[in-house]
Every structure is written in structure tokens, then in C-alpha cells.
Amino acid sequence: MIDIGKKYVNIEDMLSGGQSIQIKPEGYSMYPFITPGRDTVIIKPVGSYIPKRADIVLYRRNHGILVLHRICKYTDEGFYMVGDNQTEVEGPIAYEQIKGVMTAVIKNNKTIYTDNIWYALAGRIWLILRPVRMCIARPVAAFKRKVKKIIGQ
């Protein structure tokens, strides 16, 4: 496995060459499951694997950037993606645009594999809650801020 760190490498070349990679995603689109600047993800090449609903995949937008999002649904037209901190669905994304599949997240030096029953269940529930997740996330975030302020962090 290759740890990308701050080095410039062609992620797509590495994945298409069969190498798994370890990266720190940027941005808050996958929060709370992936926290930017803290968490690291392990991504394996998609190979011949057909991603399924709730998988987190790395894909390239048409003429755009690489994005790490969760599969919301798939149809004959392609895959439909959504960030865990978003409600708007993006797609269709062609299978050829998918470069890799996340297999684990490293949080506070603890590796959590995506096939862990609790992690998988939480991801599926969060996906089902997509239409109302902002109504849940905002009060939870406010509560966490108050608790941190009270305990002095």
C-alpha cells in the first residue's frame, strides 16, 4: 500500500496499476464518517468489483476532480453519489469513472474496515436518512460545540 502523504503522485495510475493507496481526504463532504485533516482512508483499485449501494468510492467527475462519495443508488444509466454531509445526489456516474473503493478509515490511530458490521450499518442508516440528515446533523453539531465549551477544549 502507498501512503500518498504530501507527495504528488498520480493516484489514478497507482490504482489502475493494482496498488492500494492511503490518503487524507480534504473537504467536509464526507463528514461525520470522514473528518478532513484527521482521518486517513485506504482505497483499493476497483478492478472487476461492481460497487454497490452504500460503498464509498473514489471517482473522477467529467473533466473534473477526484471525489470520494457514497453510492446512493445505481440504475442502468449509472451510479448516483452523495456525500455524507450533503443531501444533493450527483449522477449518473459511469462505471469507468470509478477508480477505487474505500476499504477502511483510520480514525485516531484505529483502523475501521468498511465491512465492520457497525460501520456498514451506520453508513446505510445515514444513507436512508439523507432527506432529513441536515435536521439531525445541525443540532448534534451544536450540542458537541456546547459540550466542548463546557469541558474547556
Short mmCIF file of C-alpha atoms in Angstrom, two decimals:
data_model
loop_
_atom_site.label_atom_id
_atom_site.label_comp_id
_atom_site.label_asym_id
_atom_site.label_seq_id
_atom_site.Cartn_x
_atom_site.Cartn_y
_atom_site.Cartn_z
CA MET A 1 0.00 0.00 0.00
CA ILE A 2 1.19 3.51 -0.80
CA ASP A 3 0.76 6.38 1.65
CA ILE A 4 0.29 9.46 -0.52
CA GLY A 5 1.06 11.97 2.24
CA LYS A 6 2.06 15.33 0.78
CA LYS A 7 3.88 13.87 -2.22
CA TYR A 8 2.49 14.43 -5.71
CA VAL A 9 1.66 11.13 -7.36
CA ASN A 10 -0.86 10.11 -9.95
CA ILE A 11 -3.47 8.35 -7.84
CA GLU A 12 -5.31 7.01 -10.86
CA ASP A 13 -2.15 5.45 -12.30
CA MET A 14 -1.42 3.77 -8.98
CA LEU A 15 -4.95 2.38 -8.66
CA SER A 16 -5.08 1.24 -12.28
CA GLY A 17 -1.71 -0.44 -11.66
CA GLY A 18 -3.28 -2.51 -8.90
CA GLN A 19 -1.87 -0.64 -5.88
CA SER A 20 -3.96 0.29 -2.85
CA ILE A 21 -3.43 3.81 -1.55
CA GLN A 22 -3.76 5.62 1.76
CA ILE A 23 -4.82 9.29 1.64
CA LYS A 24 -6.17 12.06 3.89
CA PRO A 25 -9.29 13.38 2.15
CA GLU A 26 -9.88 17.13 2.05
CA GLY A 27 -13.20 18.88 2.47
CA TYR A 28 -16.22 18.17 4.64
CA SER A 29 -18.47 16.37 2.14
CA MET A 30 -18.00 13.01 3.91
CA TYR A 31 -18.26 14.32 7.48
CA PRO A 32 -19.09 12.85 10.03
CA PHE A 33 -17.80 9.49 8.73
CA ILE A 34 -14.54 11.03 7.49
CA THR A 35 -13.06 14.10 9.19
CA PRO A 36 -10.67 16.10 6.98
CA GLY A 37 -7.22 16.72 8.39
CA ARG A 38 -7.61 13.93 10.92
CA ASP A 39 -8.80 10.75 9.22
CA THR A 40 -6.99 8.68 6.62
CA VAL A 41 -8.72 6.34 4.18
CA ILE A 42 -7.49 3.21 2.46
CA ILE A 43 -8.65 2.80 -1.12
CA LYS A 44 -8.20 -0.32 -3.22
CA PRO A 45 -8.44 -0.43 -7.00
CA VAL A 46 -11.96 -1.03 -8.27
CA GLY A 47 -10.67 -3.80 -10.57
CA SER A 48 -13.55 -6.03 -11.63
CA TYR A 49 -15.54 -5.32 -8.46
CA ILE A 50 -19.00 -3.90 -9.10
CA PRO A 51 -19.63 -1.31 -6.39
CA LYS A 52 -22.95 -1.47 -4.57
CA ARG A 53 -25.24 0.88 -2.66
CA ALA A 54 -23.55 2.42 0.41
CA ASP A 55 -19.99 1.72 -0.85
CA ILE A 56 -17.67 4.73 -0.64
CA VAL A 57 -15.85 5.11 -3.94
CA LEU A 58 -13.24 7.39 -5.46
CA TYR A 59 -14.36 8.63 -8.87
CA ARG A 60 -13.45 11.31 -11.36
CA ARG A 61 -16.10 13.82 -12.31
CA ASN A 62 -16.44 14.51 -16.03
CA HIS A 63 -13.47 16.77 -16.82
CA GLY A 64 -13.10 17.41 -13.11
CA ILE A 65 -11.64 16.42 -9.81
CA LEU A 66 -11.38 13.14 -7.96
CA VAL A 67 -14.19 12.80 -5.41
CA LEU A 68 -14.77 10.37 -2.55
CA HIS A 69 -18.52 9.85 -2.02
CA ARG A 70 -21.01 7.16 -1.11
CA ILE A 71 -23.13 5.35 -3.70
CA CYS A 72 -26.73 6.34 -3.11
CA LYS A 73 -28.22 4.16 -5.85
CA TYR A 74 -27.43 2.70 -9.24
CA THR A 75 -29.50 2.20 -12.36
CA ASP A 76 -28.90 1.22 -15.97
CA GLU A 77 -27.73 4.83 -16.54
CA GLY A 78 -25.00 4.60 -13.89
CA PHE A 79 -24.19 5.26 -10.27
CA TYR A 80 -25.61 8.10 -8.19
CA MET A 81 -23.37 9.55 -5.48
CA VAL A 82 -23.85 11.66 -2.37
CA GLY A 83 -21.50 12.94 0.31
CA ASP A 84 -22.37 12.03 3.88
CA ASN A 85 -22.58 15.75 4.71
CA GLN A 86 -24.73 16.55 1.67
CA THR A 87 -28.27 15.96 0.51
CA GLU A 88 -27.90 16.60 -3.23
CA VAL A 89 -27.36 13.48 -5.33
CA GLU A 90 -24.84 13.57 -8.21
CA GLY A 91 -25.09 11.34 -11.24
CA PRO A 92 -25.21 9.33 -13.26
CA ILE A 93 -21.55 8.39 -12.92
CA ALA A 94 -20.29 5.75 -15.35
CA TYR A 95 -18.54 2.65 -14.01
CA GLU A 96 -15.39 3.72 -15.91
CA GLN A 97 -15.24 6.91 -13.81
CA ILE A 98 -14.88 4.90 -10.59
CA LYS A 99 -11.19 4.48 -9.77
CA GLY A 100 -11.24 2.84 -6.34
CA VAL A 101 -13.28 1.61 -3.41
CA MET A 102 -12.66 2.62 0.21
CA THR A 103 -11.88 -0.39 2.38
CA ALA A 104 -11.06 1.31 5.69
CA VAL A 105 -10.82 4.58 7.55
CA ILE A 106 -8.17 5.29 10.14
CA LYS A 107 -9.55 7.45 12.97
CA ASN A 108 -7.31 8.39 15.90
CA ASN A 109 -4.88 5.57 15.03
CA LYS A 110 -7.68 2.98 14.95
CA THR A 111 -8.46 1.23 11.66
CA ILE A 112 -12.14 0.66 10.97
CA TYR A 113 -12.83 -1.56 7.99
CA THR A 114 -15.86 -0.85 5.84
CA ASP A 115 -17.04 -4.44 6.22
CA ASN A 116 -17.27 -3.92 10.01
CA ILE A 117 -20.94 -4.62 10.74
CA TRP A 118 -21.42 -1.48 12.87
CA TYR A 119 -19.66 0.82 10.41
CA ALA A 120 -21.61 -0.64 7.49
CA LEU A 121 -24.91 -0.39 9.37
CA ALA A 122 -24.26 3.23 10.39
CA GLY A 123 -23.44 4.12 6.77
CA ARG A 124 -26.62 2.51 5.47
CA ILE A 125 -28.78 4.22 8.10
CA TRP A 126 -27.15 7.59 7.32
CA LEU A 127 -27.88 6.99 3.63
CA ILE A 128 -31.54 6.25 4.37
CA LEU A 129 -31.70 9.45 6.43
CA ARG A 130 -30.35 11.55 3.53
CA PRO A 131 -33.52 13.64 3.09
CA VAL A 132 -33.53 14.69 6.76
CA ARG A 133 -29.88 14.35 7.80
CA MET A 134 -29.27 18.10 8.00
CA CYS A 135 -32.11 18.36 10.53
CA ILE A 136 -30.20 15.79 12.60
CA ALA A 137 -26.63 16.98 11.97
CA ARG A 138 -27.07 20.64 12.91
CA PRO A 139 -28.45 20.04 16.44
CA VAL A 140 -25.84 17.34 17.07
CA ALA A 141 -23.04 19.69 15.98
CA ALA A 142 -24.42 22.47 18.21
CA PHE A 143 -24.59 20.05 21.14
CA LYS A 144 -20.99 18.93 20.56
CA ARG A 145 -19.81 22.57 20.48
CA LYS A 146 -21.55 23.27 23.80
CA VAL A 147 -20.08 20.16 25.43
CA LYS A 148 -16.56 21.12 24.24
CA LYS A 149 -17.05 24.64 25.59
CA ILE A 150 -18.21 23.28 28.96
CA ILE A 151 -15.29 20.87 29.34
CA GLY A 152 -12.86 23.51 28.14
CA GLN A 153 -11.50 22.09 24.89
#
